[in-house]
mmCIF file of C-alpha atoms in Angstrom:
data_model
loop_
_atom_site.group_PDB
_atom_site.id
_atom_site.type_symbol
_atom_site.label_atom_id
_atom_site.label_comp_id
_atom_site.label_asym_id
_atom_site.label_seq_id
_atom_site.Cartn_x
_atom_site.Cartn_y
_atom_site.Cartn_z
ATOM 1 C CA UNK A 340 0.000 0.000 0.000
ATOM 2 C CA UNK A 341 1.251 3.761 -1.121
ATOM 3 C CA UNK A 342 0.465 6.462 1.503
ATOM 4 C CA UNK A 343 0.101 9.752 0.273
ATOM 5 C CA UNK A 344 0.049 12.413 3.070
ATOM 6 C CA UNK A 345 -0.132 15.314 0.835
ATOM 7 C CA UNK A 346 -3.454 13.851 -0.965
ATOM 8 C CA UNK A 347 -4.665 11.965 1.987
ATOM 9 C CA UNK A 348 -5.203 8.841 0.250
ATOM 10 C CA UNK A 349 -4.189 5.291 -0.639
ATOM 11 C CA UNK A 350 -3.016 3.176 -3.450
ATOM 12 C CA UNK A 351 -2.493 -0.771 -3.811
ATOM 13 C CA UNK A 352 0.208 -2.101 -5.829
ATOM 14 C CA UNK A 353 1.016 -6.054 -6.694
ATOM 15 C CA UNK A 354 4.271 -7.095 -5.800
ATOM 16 C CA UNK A 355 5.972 -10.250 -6.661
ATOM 17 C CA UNK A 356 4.235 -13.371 -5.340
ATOM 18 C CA UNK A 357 1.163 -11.326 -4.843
ATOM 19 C CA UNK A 358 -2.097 -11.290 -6.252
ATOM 20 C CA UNK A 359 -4.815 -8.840 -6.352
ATOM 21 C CA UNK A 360 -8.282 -11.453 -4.091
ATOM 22 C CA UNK A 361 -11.884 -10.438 -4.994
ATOM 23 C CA UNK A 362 -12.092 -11.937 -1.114
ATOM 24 C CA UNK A 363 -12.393 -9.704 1.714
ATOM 25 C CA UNK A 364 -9.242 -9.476 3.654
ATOM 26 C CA UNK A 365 -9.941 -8.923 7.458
ATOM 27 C CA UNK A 366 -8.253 -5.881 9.376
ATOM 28 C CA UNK A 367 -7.681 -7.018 13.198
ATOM 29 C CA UNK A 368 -5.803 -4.382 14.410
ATOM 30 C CA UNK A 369 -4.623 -1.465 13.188
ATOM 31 C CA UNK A 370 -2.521 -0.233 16.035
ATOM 32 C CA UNK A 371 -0.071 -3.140 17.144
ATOM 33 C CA UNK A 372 1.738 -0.626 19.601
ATOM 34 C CA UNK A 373 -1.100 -0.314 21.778
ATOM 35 C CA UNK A 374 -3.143 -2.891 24.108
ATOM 36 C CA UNK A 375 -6.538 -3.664 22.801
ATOM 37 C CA UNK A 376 -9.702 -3.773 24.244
ATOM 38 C CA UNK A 377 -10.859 -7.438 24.554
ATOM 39 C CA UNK A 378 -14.390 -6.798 23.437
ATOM 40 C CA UNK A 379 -12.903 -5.318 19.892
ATOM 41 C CA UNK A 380 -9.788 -7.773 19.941
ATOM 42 C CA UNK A 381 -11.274 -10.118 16.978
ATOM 43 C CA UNK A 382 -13.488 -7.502 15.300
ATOM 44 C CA UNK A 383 -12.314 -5.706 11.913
ATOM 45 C CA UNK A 384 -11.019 -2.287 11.881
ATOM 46 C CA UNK A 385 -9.887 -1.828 15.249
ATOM 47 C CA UNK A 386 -8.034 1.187 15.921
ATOM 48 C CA UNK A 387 -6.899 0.669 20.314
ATOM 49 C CA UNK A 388 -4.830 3.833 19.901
ATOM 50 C CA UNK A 389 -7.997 5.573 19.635
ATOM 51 C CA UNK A 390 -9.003 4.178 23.173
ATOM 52 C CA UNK A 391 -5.772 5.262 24.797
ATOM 53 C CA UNK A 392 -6.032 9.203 22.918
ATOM 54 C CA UNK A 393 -9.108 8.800 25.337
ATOM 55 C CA UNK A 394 -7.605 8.061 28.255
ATOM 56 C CA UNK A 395 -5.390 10.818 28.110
ATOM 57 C CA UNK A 396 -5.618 13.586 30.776
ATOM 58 C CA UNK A 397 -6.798 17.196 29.381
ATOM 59 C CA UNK A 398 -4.067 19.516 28.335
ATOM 60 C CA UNK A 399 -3.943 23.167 27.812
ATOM 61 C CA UNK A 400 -3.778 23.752 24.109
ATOM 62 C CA UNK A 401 -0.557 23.621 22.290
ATOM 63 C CA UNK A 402 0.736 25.060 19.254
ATOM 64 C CA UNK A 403 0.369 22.190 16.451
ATOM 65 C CA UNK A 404 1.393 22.648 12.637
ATOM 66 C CA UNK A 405 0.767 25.718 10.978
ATOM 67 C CA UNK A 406 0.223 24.016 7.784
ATOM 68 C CA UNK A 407 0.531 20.917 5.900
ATOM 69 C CA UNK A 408 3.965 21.572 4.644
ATOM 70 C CA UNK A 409 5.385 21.905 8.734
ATOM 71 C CA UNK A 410 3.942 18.760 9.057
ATOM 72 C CA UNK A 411 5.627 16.854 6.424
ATOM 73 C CA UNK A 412 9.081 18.405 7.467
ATOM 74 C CA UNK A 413 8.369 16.806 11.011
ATOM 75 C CA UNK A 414 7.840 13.498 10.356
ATOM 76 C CA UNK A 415 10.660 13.682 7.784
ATOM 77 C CA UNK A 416 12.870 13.527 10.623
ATOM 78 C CA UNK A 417 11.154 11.657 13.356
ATOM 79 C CA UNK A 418 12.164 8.667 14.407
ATOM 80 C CA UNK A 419 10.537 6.886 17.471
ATOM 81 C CA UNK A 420 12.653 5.607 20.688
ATOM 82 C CA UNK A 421 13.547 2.377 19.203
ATOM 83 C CA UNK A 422 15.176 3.759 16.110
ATOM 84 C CA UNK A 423 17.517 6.408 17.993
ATOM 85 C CA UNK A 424 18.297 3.655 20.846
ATOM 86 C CA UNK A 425 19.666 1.922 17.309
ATOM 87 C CA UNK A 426 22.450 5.060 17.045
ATOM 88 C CA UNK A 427 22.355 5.880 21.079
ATOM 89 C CA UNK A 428 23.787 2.291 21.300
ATOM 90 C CA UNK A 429 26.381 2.181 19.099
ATOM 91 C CA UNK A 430 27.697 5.716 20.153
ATOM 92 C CA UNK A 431 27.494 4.299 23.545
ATOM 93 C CA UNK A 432 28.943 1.256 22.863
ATOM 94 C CA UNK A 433 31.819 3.082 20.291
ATOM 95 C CA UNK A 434 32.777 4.996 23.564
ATOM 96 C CA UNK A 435 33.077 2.816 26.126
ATOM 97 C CA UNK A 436 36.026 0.819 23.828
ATOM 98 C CA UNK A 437 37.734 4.376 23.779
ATOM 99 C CA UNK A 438 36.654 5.357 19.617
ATOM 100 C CA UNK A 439 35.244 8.542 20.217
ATOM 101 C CA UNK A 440 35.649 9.768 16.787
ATOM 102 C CA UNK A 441 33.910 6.941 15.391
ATOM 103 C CA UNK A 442 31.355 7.564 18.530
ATOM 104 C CA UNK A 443 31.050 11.313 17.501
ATOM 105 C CA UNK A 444 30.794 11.087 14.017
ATOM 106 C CA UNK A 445 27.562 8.127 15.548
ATOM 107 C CA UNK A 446 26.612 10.822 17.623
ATOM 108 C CA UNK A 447 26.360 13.087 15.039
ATOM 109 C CA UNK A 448 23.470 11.197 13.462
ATOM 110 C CA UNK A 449 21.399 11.934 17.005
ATOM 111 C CA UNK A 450 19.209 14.658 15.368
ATOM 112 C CA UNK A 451 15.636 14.284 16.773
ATOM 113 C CA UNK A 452 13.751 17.413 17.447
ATOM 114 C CA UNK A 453 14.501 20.243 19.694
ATOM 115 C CA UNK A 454 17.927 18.796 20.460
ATOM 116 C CA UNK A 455 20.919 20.780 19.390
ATOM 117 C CA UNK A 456 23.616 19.830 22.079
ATOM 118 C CA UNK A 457 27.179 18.232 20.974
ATOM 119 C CA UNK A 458 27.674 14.839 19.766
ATOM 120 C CA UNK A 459 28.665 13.443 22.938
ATOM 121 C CA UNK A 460 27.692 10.774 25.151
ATOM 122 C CA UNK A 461 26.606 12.284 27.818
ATOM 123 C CA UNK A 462 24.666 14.922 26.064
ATOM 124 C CA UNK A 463 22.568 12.572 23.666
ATOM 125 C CA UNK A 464 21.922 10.154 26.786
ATOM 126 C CA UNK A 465 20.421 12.885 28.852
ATOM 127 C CA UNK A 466 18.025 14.028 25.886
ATOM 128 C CA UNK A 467 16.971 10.478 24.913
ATOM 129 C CA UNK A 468 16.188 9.531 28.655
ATOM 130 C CA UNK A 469 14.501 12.503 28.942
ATOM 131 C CA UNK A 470 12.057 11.382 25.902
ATOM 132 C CA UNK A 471 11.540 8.612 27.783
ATOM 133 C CA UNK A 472 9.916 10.334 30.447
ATOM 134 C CA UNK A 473 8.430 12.463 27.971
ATOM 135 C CA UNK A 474 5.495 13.552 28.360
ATOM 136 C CA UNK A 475 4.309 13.435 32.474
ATOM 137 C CA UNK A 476 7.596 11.486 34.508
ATOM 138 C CA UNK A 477 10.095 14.427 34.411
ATOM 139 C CA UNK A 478 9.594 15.223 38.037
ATOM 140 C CA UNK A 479 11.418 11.785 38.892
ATOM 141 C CA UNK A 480 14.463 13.363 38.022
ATOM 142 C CA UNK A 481 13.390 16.996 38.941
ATOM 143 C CA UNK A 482 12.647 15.876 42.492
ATOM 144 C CA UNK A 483 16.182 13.784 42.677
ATOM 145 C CA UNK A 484 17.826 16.928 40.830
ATOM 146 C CA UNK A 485 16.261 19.231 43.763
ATOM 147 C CA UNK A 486 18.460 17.567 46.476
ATOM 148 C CA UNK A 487 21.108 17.305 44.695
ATOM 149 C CA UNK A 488 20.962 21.062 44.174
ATOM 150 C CA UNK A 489 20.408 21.696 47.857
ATOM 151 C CA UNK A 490 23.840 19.248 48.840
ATOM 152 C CA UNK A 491 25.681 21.339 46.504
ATOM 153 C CA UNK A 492 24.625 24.541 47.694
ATOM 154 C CA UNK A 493 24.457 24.207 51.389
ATOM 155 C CA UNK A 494 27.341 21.200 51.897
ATOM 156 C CA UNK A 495 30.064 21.870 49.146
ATOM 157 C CA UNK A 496 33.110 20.496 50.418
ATOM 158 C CA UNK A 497 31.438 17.114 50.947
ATOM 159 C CA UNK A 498 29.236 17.593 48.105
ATOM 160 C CA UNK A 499 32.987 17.836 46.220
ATOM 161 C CA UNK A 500 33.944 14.972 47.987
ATOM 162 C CA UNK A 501 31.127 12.961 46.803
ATOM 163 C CA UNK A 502 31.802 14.098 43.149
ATOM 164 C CA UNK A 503 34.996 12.520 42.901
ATOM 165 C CA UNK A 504 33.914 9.380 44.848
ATOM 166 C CA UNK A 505 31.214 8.918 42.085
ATOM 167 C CA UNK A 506 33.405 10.136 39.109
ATOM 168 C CA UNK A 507 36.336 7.734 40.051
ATOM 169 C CA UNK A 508 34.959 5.096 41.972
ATOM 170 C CA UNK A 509 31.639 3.742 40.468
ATOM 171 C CA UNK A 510 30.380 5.641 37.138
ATOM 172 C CA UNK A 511 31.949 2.955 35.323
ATOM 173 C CA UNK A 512 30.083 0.075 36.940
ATOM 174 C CA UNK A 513 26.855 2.317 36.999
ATOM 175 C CA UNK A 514 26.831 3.104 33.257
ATOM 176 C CA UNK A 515 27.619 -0.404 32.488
ATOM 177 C CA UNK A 516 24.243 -1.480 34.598
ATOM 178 C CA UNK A 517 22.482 1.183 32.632
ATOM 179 C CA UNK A 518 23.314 0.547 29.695
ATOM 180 C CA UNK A 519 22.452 -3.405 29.766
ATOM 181 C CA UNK A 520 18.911 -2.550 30.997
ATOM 182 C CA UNK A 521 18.512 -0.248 27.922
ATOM 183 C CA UNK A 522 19.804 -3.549 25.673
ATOM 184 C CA UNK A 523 17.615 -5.522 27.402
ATOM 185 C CA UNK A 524 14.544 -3.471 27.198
ATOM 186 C CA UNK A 525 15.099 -2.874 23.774
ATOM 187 C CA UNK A 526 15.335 -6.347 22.335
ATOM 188 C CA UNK A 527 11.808 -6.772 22.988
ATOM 189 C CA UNK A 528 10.389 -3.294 22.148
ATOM 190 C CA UNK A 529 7.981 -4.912 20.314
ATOM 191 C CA UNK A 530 6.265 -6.347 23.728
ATOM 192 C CA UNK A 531 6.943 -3.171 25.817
ATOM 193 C CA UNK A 532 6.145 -0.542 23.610
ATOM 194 C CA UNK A 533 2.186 -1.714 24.108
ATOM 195 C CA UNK A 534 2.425 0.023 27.564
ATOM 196 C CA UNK A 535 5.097 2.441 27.652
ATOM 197 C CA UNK A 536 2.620 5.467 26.694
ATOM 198 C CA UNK A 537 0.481 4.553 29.549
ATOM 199 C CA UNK A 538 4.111 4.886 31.819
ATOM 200 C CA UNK A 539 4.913 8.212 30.010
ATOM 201 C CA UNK A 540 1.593 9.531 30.824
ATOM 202 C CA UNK A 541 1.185 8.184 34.531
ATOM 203 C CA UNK A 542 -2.088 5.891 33.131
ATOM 204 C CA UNK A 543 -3.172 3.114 34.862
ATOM 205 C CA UNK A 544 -3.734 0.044 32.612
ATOM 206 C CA UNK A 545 -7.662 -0.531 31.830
ATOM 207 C CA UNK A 546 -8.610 -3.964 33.484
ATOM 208 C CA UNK A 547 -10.066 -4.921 30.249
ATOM 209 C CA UNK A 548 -7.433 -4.430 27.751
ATOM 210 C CA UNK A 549 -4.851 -7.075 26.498
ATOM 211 C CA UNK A 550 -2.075 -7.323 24.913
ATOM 212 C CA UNK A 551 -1.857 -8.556 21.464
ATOM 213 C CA UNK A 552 2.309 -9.425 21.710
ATOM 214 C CA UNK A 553 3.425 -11.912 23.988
ATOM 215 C CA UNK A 554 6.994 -12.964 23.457
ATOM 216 C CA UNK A 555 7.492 -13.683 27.257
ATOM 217 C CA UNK A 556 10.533 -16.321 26.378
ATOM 218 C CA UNK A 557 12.097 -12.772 25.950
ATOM 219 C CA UNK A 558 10.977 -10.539 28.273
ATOM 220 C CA UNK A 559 10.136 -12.462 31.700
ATOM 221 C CA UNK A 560 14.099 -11.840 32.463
ATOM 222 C CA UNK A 561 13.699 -7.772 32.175
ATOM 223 C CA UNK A 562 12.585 -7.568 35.550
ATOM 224 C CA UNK A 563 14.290 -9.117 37.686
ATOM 225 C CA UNK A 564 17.818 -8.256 35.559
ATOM 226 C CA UNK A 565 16.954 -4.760 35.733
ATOM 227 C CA UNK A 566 15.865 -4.854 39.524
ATOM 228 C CA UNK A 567 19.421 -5.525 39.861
ATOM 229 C CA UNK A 568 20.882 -3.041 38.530
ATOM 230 C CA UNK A 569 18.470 -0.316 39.840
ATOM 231 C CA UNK A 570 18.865 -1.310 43.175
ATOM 232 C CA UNK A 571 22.834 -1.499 42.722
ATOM 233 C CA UNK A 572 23.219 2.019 41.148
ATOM 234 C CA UNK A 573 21.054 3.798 44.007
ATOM 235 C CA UNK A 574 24.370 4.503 45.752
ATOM 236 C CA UNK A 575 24.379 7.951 43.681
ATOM 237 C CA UNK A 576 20.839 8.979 45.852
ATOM 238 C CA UNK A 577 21.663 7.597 48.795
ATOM 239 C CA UNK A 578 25.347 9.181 49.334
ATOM 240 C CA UNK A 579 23.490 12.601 48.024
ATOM 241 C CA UNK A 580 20.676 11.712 51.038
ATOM 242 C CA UNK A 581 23.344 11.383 53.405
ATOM 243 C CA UNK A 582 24.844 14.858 52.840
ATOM 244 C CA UNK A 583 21.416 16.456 53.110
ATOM 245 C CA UNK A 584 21.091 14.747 56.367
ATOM 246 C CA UNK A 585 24.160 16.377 57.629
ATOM 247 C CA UNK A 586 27.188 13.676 57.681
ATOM 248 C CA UNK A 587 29.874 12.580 55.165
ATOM 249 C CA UNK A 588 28.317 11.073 51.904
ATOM 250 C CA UNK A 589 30.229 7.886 52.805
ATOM 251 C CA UNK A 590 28.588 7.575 56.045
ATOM 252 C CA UNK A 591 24.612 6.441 56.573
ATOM 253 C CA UNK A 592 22.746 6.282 59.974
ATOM 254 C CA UNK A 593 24.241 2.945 61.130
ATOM 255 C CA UNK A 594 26.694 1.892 58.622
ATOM 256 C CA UNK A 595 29.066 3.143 55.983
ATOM 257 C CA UNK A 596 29.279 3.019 51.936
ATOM 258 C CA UNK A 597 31.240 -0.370 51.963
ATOM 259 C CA UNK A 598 28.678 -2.137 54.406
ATOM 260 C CA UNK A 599 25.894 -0.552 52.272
ATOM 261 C CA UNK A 600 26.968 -1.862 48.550
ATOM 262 C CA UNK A 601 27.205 -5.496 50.338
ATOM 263 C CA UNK A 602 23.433 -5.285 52.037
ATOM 264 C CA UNK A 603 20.316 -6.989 49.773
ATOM 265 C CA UNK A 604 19.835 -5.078 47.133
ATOM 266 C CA UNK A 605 16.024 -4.948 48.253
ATOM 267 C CA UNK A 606 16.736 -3.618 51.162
ATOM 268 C CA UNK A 607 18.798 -0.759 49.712
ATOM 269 C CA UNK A 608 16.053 1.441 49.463
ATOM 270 C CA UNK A 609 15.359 1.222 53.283
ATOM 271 C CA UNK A 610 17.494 4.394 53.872
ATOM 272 C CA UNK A 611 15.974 6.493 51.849
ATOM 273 C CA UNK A 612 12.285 6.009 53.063
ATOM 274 C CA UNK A 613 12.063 8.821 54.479
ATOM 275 C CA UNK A 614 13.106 11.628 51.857
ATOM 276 C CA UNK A 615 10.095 11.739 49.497
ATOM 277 C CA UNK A 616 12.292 12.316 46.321
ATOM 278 C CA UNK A 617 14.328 9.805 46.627
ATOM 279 C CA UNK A 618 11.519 7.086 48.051
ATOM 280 C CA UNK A 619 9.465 7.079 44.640
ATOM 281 C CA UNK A 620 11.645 4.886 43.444
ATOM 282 C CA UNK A 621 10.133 1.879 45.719
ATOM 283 C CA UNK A 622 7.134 1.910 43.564
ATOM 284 C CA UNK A 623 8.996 0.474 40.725
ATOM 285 C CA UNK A 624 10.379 -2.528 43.265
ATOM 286 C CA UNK A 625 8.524 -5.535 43.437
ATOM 287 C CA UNK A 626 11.701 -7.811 45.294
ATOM 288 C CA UNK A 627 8.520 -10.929 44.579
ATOM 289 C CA UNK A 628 8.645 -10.509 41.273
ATOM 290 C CA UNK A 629 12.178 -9.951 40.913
ATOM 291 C CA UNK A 630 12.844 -13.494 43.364
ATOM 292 C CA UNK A 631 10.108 -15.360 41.169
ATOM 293 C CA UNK A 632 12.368 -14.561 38.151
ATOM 294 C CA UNK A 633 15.767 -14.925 39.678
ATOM 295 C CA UNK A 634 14.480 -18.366 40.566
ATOM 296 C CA UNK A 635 12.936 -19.346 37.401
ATOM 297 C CA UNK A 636 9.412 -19.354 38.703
ATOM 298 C CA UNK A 637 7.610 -17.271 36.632
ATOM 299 C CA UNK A 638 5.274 -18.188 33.786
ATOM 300 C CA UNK A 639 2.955 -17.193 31.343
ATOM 301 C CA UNK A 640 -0.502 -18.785 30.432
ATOM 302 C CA UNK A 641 -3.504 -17.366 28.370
ATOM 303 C CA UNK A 642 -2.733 -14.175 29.088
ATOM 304 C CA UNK A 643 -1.298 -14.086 32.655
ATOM 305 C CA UNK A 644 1.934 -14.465 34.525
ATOM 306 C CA UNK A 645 2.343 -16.760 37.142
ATOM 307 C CA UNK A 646 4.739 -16.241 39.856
ATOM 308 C CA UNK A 647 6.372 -17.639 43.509
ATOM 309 C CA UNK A 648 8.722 -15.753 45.138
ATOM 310 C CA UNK A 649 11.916 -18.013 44.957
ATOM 311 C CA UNK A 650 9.506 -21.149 43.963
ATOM 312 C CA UNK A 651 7.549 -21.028 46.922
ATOM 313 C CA UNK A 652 4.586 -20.429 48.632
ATOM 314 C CA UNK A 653 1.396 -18.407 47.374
ATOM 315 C CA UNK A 654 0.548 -18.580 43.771
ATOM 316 C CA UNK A 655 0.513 -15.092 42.239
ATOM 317 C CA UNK A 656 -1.302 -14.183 39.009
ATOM 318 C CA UNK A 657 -0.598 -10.671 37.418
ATOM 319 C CA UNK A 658 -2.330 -9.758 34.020
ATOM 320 C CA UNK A 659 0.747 -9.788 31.069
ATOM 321 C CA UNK A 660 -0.358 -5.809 30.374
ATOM 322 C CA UNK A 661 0.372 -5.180 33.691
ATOM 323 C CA UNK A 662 3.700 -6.811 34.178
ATOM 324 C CA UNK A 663 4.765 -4.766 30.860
ATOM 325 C CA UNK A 664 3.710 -1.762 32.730
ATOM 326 C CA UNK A 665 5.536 -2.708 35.664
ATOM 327 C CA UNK A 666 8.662 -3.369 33.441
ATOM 328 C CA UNK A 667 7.982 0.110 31.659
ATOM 329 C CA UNK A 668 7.684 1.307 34.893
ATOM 330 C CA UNK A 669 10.963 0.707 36.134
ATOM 331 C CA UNK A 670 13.084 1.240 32.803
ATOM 332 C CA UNK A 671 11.549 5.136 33.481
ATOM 333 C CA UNK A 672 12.797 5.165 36.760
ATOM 334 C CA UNK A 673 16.440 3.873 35.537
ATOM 335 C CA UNK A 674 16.302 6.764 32.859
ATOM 336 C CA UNK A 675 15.561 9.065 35.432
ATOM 337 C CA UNK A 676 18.442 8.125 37.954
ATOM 338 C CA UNK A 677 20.770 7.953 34.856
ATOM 339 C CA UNK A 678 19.685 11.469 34.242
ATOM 340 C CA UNK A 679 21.224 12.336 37.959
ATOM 341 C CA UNK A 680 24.157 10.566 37.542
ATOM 342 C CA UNK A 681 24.766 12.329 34.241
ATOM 343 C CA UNK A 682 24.044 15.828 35.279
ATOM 344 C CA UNK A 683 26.237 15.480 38.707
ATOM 345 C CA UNK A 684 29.061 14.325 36.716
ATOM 346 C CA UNK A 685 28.279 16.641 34.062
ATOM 347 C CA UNK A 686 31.954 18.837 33.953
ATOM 348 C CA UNK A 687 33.715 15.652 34.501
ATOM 349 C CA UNK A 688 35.005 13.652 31.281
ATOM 350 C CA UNK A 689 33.131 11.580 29.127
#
């Protein structure tokens, strides 16, 4: 089929190995990227975006195209998440084996719109994990960004302290995490993607809505993998809580940064419960979910996953849209601390 913006219509055109049917051809779903409602799952013509444009929360009114021709120049550029995560990888990737002109010149091809900073890691990596809080999660970050500010400001000798501590000690194992959680996620877009708008916009998922990919053989590892490396790459937050509660960023209420990196990494949130920026991230932390897949207990059936935590005891059922959104929900908050550990480090070398 031919698409002709300009015209707004259609053409059909026989390829090889392709002839034209006088048979009605039935439409299921004309918006894979979206769940579907299960009442219009089997039906012809179903458009599910058009459910979750619904769902949306009112907006005040934004500026849109001026005409038909600013259109056309937009999506003559635009490339969704997946296809820049295609260049933000191999820049990434390009720069952590030390070719940074091969990485720029990657870089360089990092041209969505409204960005205009350098072809360098750590710019491009801020502005894509900022569109993927785009359009309603950027207060993660701004509420994480906030306390950093205030450690800065009111403690900067240990705030300097901390900077070096982060810049020489552990942004190489943290960016490694992050950047295998990004692989991960994106090596089954094709299943995630069906609930990441709901996660950008802060939407609950509709109890009645499936999911019409299920390629759980790849993503019922996400999870738990990138529970991991969440919980091991909180050490940023926590030394920054630390300052703000008046001792050395090394030092927490009863132990110090060595005993902490060595405690459960569920249990690594428990000293930040009390500062409400920081805390948010326990939402994203389900340590059941994570054990069940750690321990090879979790499965899928008609629709549902089926989990124990480590292979015992009660029998949990979670619909598959929701564990997407779960997984969605946590790749969001691992942009978000990336975001911090970028901007902290942000005069240090790349």
């Amino acid at each position: 089929m031919n698409c002709y913006i300009e015209t707004a219509s259609t053409s059909l055109e026989c390829i090889e190995n392709c002839v034209r049917s006088n048979e009605e051809g039935a439409i299921v779903n004309l918006s894979p990227d979206f769940l579907i409602r299960s009442d219009i799952a089997d039906k012809d013509n179903a458009f599910p975006s058009f459910d979750f444009i619904n769902q949306l929360p009112p907006r005040d009114e934004q500026k849109g195209f001026e005409n038909i021709e600013e259109m056309l120049d937009f999506y003559k550029n635009y490339k969704d998440i997946s296809e820049l995560w295609t260049i933000v990888k191999k820049g990434w990737t390009l720069t952590n084996s030390g070719n940074l002109d091969l990485a720029q010149k990657t870089f360089s091809k990092y041209r969505p719109q409204n960005f205009d900073g350098e072809p360098k890691l750590n710019y491009v990596l801020f502005d894509f994990c900022s569109r993927i809080c785009n359009p309603e999660r950027h207060s993660i970050f701004e509420g994480m960004g906030d306390e950093a500010s205030t450690a800065k400001i009111d403690h900067p000798e240990t705030y300097t302290k901390f900077i070096d501590y982060i810049s020489n000690e552990i942004s190489y194992e943290h960016m490694d995490r992050y950047l295998n959680t990004f692989k991960d996620y994106f090596s089954c877009y094709s299943d995630f993607s069906q609930t990441l708008m709901y996660s950008q916009n802060n939407i609950n998922i509709p109890a009645d809505f499936k999911a019409t990919s299920a390629n759980f053989s790849k993503t019922k590892q996400f999870y738990g993998n990138a529970f991991e490396n969440i919980t091991s790459n909180l050490t940023t937050i926590a030394c920054i809580n630390n300052i703000n509660s008046g001792r050395e960023y090394d030092q927490f209420e009863k132990m110090d940064i060595k005993q902490y990196k060595k405690i459960n990494k569920a249990n690594k949130i428990n000293p930040l419960k009390s500062n409400p920026a920081f805390n948010q991230i326990e939402q994203c932390l389900k340590s059941d979910i994570r054990n069940a897949s750690h321990h090879a207990w979790i499965k899928y059936r008609s629709g549902i996953v089926e989990y124990k935590s480590g292979g015992t005891g009660k029998l949990n059922k979670l619909p598959y849209p929701e564990y997407l959104y779960l997984c969605n929900e946590i790749l969001i908050y691992t942009a978000s601390l990336l975001k911090l550990d970028l901007a902290v480090t942000f005069n240090e070398p790349n």
